């Protein structure tokens, strides 16, 4: 029998979604047998304003895609192929390519005990072979991120030796650990780790927003002193890193990373 037609146990996505009911990611999972690409379905979900954290999982992708316009091939029912719909800020968006592979690494360690490595920027590897690829597609409107779709493909149980087109640069978790890996458990672990990391990043933005809106300094005439230096002007704003933007009387704007502020009356 061709490995592509192997029987498989369908994913129990209901149980995964229930276990993630409190998580930022995975509380809603759309499970489809065959799609062109889970990225396409997630994009449709974004267009209709679906909830953030919605996940689209498919057993077979007829047009699975990878970075640089490449194809993503995955044995039906053996692996994991899913996309996550997010509505991040620009700043959080720029961190997704760091957060996502880390969530996959953590999940792999929890479920298999294996310590995977990363190839820049976000290929997850075992024994120097690729075990997971990550694709991030963003929609930008008026310089703002409207949505980001995170596509994750993990080689879970496929047997590289059985593949008709052997890819010596890829491996699977099962091949490395020597036994089948429960896909439900791995999906749950990846989504839980992603949810935690993502909430943490978003949390920073919220903290920053609360901090900024509580700053009595803004809009005031101030004197900022550090060491022997003194700068005077209007505390116009703060940037996303927490630096102060100070407008001098002559109209120039400077960024101050540190200093002691005296508010002028
Ligand atoms: C890469 O290695 O370049 C990224 C591969 C990303 C593959 C996943 S599988 C789920 C999602 N749907 C796709 O069509 N691609 C991503």
Coordinates of C-alpha atoms in Angstrom, one line a residue, residues 37-254:
X37 CA -3.7 25.1 2.2
X38 CA -4.7 25.8 5.8
X39 CA -3.3 29.3 5.1
X40 CA -6.1 29.9 2.6
X41 CA -8.8 28.8 5.0
X42 CA -7.3 30.9 7.9
X43 CA -7.2 33.9 5.5
X44 CA -10.9 33.4 4.7
X45 CA -11.5 33.3 8.5
X46 CA -9.6 36.6 8.9
X47 CA -11.6 38.2 6.2
X48 CA -14.8 37.4 8.0
X49 CA -13.4 38.7 11.3
X50 CA -13.1 35.3 13.0
X51 CA -11.8 35.2 16.6
X52 CA -8.1 35.6 17.2
X53 CA -6.5 32.3 18.1
X54 CA -8.7 30.3 15.6
X55 CA -6.7 27.3 14.3
X56 CA -7.2 25.5 11.0
X57 CA -6.0 22.0 10.9
X58 CA -6.0 19.7 7.8
X59 CA -5.0 16.1 7.2
X60 CA -4.2 16.8 3.5
X61 CA -3.1 19.9 1.7
X62 CA -3.2 19.9 -2.1
X63 CA -1.3 23.1 -2.3
X64 CA 0.7 23.3 0.9
X65 CA 3.2 26.1 0.7
X66 CA 6.5 26.9 2.3
X67 CA 8.7 30.0 2.3
X68 CA 10.3 31.3 -0.9
X69 CA 7.3 30.1 -2.9
X70 CA 8.2 26.4 -2.3
X71 CA 5.8 23.6 -1.9
X72 CA 5.1 21.9 1.5
X73 CA 4.5 18.2 1.1
X74 CA 3.1 16.2 4.0
X75 CA 1.9 12.6 4.3
X76 CA -1.9 12.7 5.0
X77 CA -2.8 11.7 8.5
X78 CA 0.8 11.2 9.6
X79 CA 1.9 14.7 10.4
X80 CA 0.5 18.1 11.6
X81 CA -0.3 20.9 9.3
X82 CA -2.1 23.9 10.7
X83 CA -2.5 27.6 10.6
X84 CA -3.2 30.0 13.4
X85 CA -5.1 33.3 12.9
X86 CA -3.7 36.3 14.9
X87 CA -4.4 40.0 15.0
X88 CA -1.1 41.2 16.4
X89 CA 0.3 44.8 16.7
X90 CA 3.2 45.5 14.4
X91 CA 5.6 45.0 17.2
X92 CA 4.2 41.7 18.3
X93 CA 4.1 40.6 14.7
X94 CA 7.8 41.2 14.3
X95 CA 8.4 38.8 17.1
X96 CA 6.2 36.0 15.8
X97 CA 9.1 34.4 13.9
X98 CA 10.9 34.1 17.2
X99 CA 8.0 33.0 19.4
X100 CA 6.6 30.3 17.1
X101 CA 9.7 28.1 16.8
X102 CA 10.3 28.4 20.5
X103 CA 6.8 27.2 21.2
X104 CA 7.4 24.2 18.9
X105 CA 10.7 23.4 20.5
X106 CA 9.1 23.4 24.0
X107 CA 6.2 21.2 22.8
X108 CA 8.6 18.7 21.2
X109 CA 10.6 18.5 24.4
X110 CA 7.4 18.0 26.5
X111 CA 5.9 15.4 24.3
X112 CA 9.0 13.4 23.2
X113 CA 11.8 14.4 25.5
X114 CA 13.9 15.4 22.4
X115 CA 15.8 18.6 22.3
X116 CA 15.4 20.2 18.9
X117 CA 17.5 23.0 17.5
X118 CA 16.7 25.9 15.2
X119 CA 18.1 27.0 11.9
X120 CA 17.7 30.7 11.4
X121 CA 15.2 32.0 11.3
X122 CA 12.6 29.3 12.2
X123 CA 13.3 25.9 10.9
X124 CA 13.1 23.3 13.7
X125 CA 15.6 20.5 13.4
X126 CA 16.5 17.2 14.9
X127 CA 19.8 15.4 14.1
X128 CA 20.5 18.3 11.6
X129 CA 17.4 17.5 9.6
X130 CA 14.2 19.5 9.3
X131 CA 11.3 18.4 11.5
X132 CA 9.1 21.5 11.3
X133 CA 8.7 24.5 9.0
X134 CA 7.0 27.8 9.8
X135 CA 5.5 30.2 7.4
X136 CA 4.1 33.6 8.5
X137 CA 1.8 35.6 6.1
X138 CA 0.7 39.0 7.1
X139 CA -1.9 41.4 5.7
X140 CA -1.0 45.0 6.1
X141 CA -3.5 47.9 5.7
X142 CA -2.5 51.5 6.1
X143 CA 0.8 50.5 7.5
X144 CA -1.0 48.5 10.3
X145 CA -1.0 44.7 10.6
X146 CA -4.5 43.6 9.9
X147 CA -3.9 39.9 10.4
X148 CA -1.0 37.4 10.7
X149 CA -1.4 33.8 9.8
X150 CA 1.1 31.5 11.3
X151 CA 1.5 28.2 9.3
X152 CA 3.2 25.3 11.1
X153 CA 4.0 22.0 9.5
X154 CA 5.5 19.3 11.7
X155 CA 6.8 15.9 10.6
X156 CA 5.3 13.7 13.3
X157 CA 4.9 10.1 12.3
X158 CA 5.8 9.8 8.7
X159 CA 8.6 7.4 7.9
X160 CA 11.2 9.2 5.7
X161 CA 12.4 5.8 4.4
X162 CA 9.0 5.0 3.0
X163 CA 8.6 8.2 1.0
X164 CA 8.7 7.8 -2.7
X165 CA 10.7 11.0 -3.1
X166 CA 13.1 10.6 -0.3
X167 CA 14.2 13.9 1.2
X168 CA 17.4 13.3 3.1
X169 CA 17.2 16.8 4.6
X170 CA 14.0 16.0 6.5
X171 CA 13.1 13.7 9.4
X172 CA 10.2 13.1 11.7
X173 CA 9.7 12.9 15.4
X174 CA 8.8 9.2 15.3
X175 CA 11.9 8.4 13.2
X176 CA 14.1 10.1 15.8
X177 CA 12.4 8.8 18.9
X178 CA 11.7 5.3 17.5
X179 CA 8.0 5.1 18.2
X180 CA 4.8 6.8 17.1
X181 CA 4.0 10.1 18.6
X182 CA 0.4 11.0 19.6
X183 CA -0.5 13.8 17.2
X184 CA -3.3 15.2 19.5
X185 CA -0.9 15.6 22.4
X186 CA 1.6 17.4 20.2
X187 CA -0.9 19.7 18.7
X188 CA -2.2 20.5 22.2
X189 CA 1.3 21.2 23.5
X190 CA 2.3 23.4 20.5
X191 CA -0.9 25.5 20.8
X192 CA -0.7 25.8 24.6
X193 CA 3.0 27.0 24.3
X194 CA 2.1 29.4 21.5
X195 CA -0.8 30.8 23.5
X196 CA 1.4 31.4 26.5
X197 CA 4.2 33.0 24.6
X198 CA 1.8 35.1 22.6
X199 CA -0.2 36.3 25.6
X200 CA 3.1 37.3 27.2
X201 CA 4.1 39.4 24.2
X202 CA 0.7 41.0 24.0
X203 CA 0.8 41.6 27.7
X204 CA 3.9 43.7 27.3
X205 CA 2.0 46.0 24.9
X206 CA -0.9 46.3 27.4
X207 CA 1.5 47.1 30.2
X208 CA 3.2 49.7 28.0
X209 CA -0.2 51.3 27.1
X210 CA -1.3 51.4 30.7
X211 CA 2.1 52.9 31.7
X212 CA 2.0 55.5 28.9
X213 CA -1.6 56.6 29.7
X214 CA -0.6 57.0 33.4
X215 CA 2.4 59.2 32.7
X216 CA 1.8 62.6 34.1
X217 CA 5.0 63.8 32.5
X218 CA 3.6 63.8 29.0
X219 CA 2.7 67.2 27.6
X220 CA 4.6 69.0 30.4
X221 CA 7.7 71.2 30.3
X222 CA 10.5 69.2 31.9
X223 CA 14.1 69.3 32.7
X224 CA 15.9 66.0 32.3
X225 CA 19.2 65.5 33.9
X226 CA 21.7 62.7 33.7
X227 CA 25.3 63.1 34.9
X228 CA 26.5 66.5 34.0
X229 CA 24.0 66.9 31.1
X230 CA 20.7 68.7 31.3
X231 CA 18.0 68.8 28.6
X232 CA 14.9 71.0 28.7
X233 CA 11.8 70.9 26.6
X234 CA 8.3 69.4 26.4
X235 CA 7.9 65.7 27.2
X236 CA 6.1 65.0 24.0
X237 CA 5.7 61.2 24.1
X238 CA 7.4 57.9 24.9
X239 CA 8.3 55.3 22.3
X240 CA 7.6 51.6 22.4
X241 CA 10.8 50.9 24.3
X242 CA 9.9 53.3 27.0
X243 CA 12.3 56.1 25.9
X244 CA 11.2 59.7 26.3
X245 CA 10.8 62.0 23.3
X246 CA 11.7 65.5 24.3
X247 CA 10.9 68.5 22.1
X248 CA 13.3 71.4 22.5
X249 CA 12.2 75.0 22.3
X250 CA 13.9 75.2 18.9
X251 CA 11.6 72.4 17.6
X252 CA 14.2 69.6 17.6
X253 CA 13.1 66.2 19.0
X254 CA 15.5 64.1 21.0

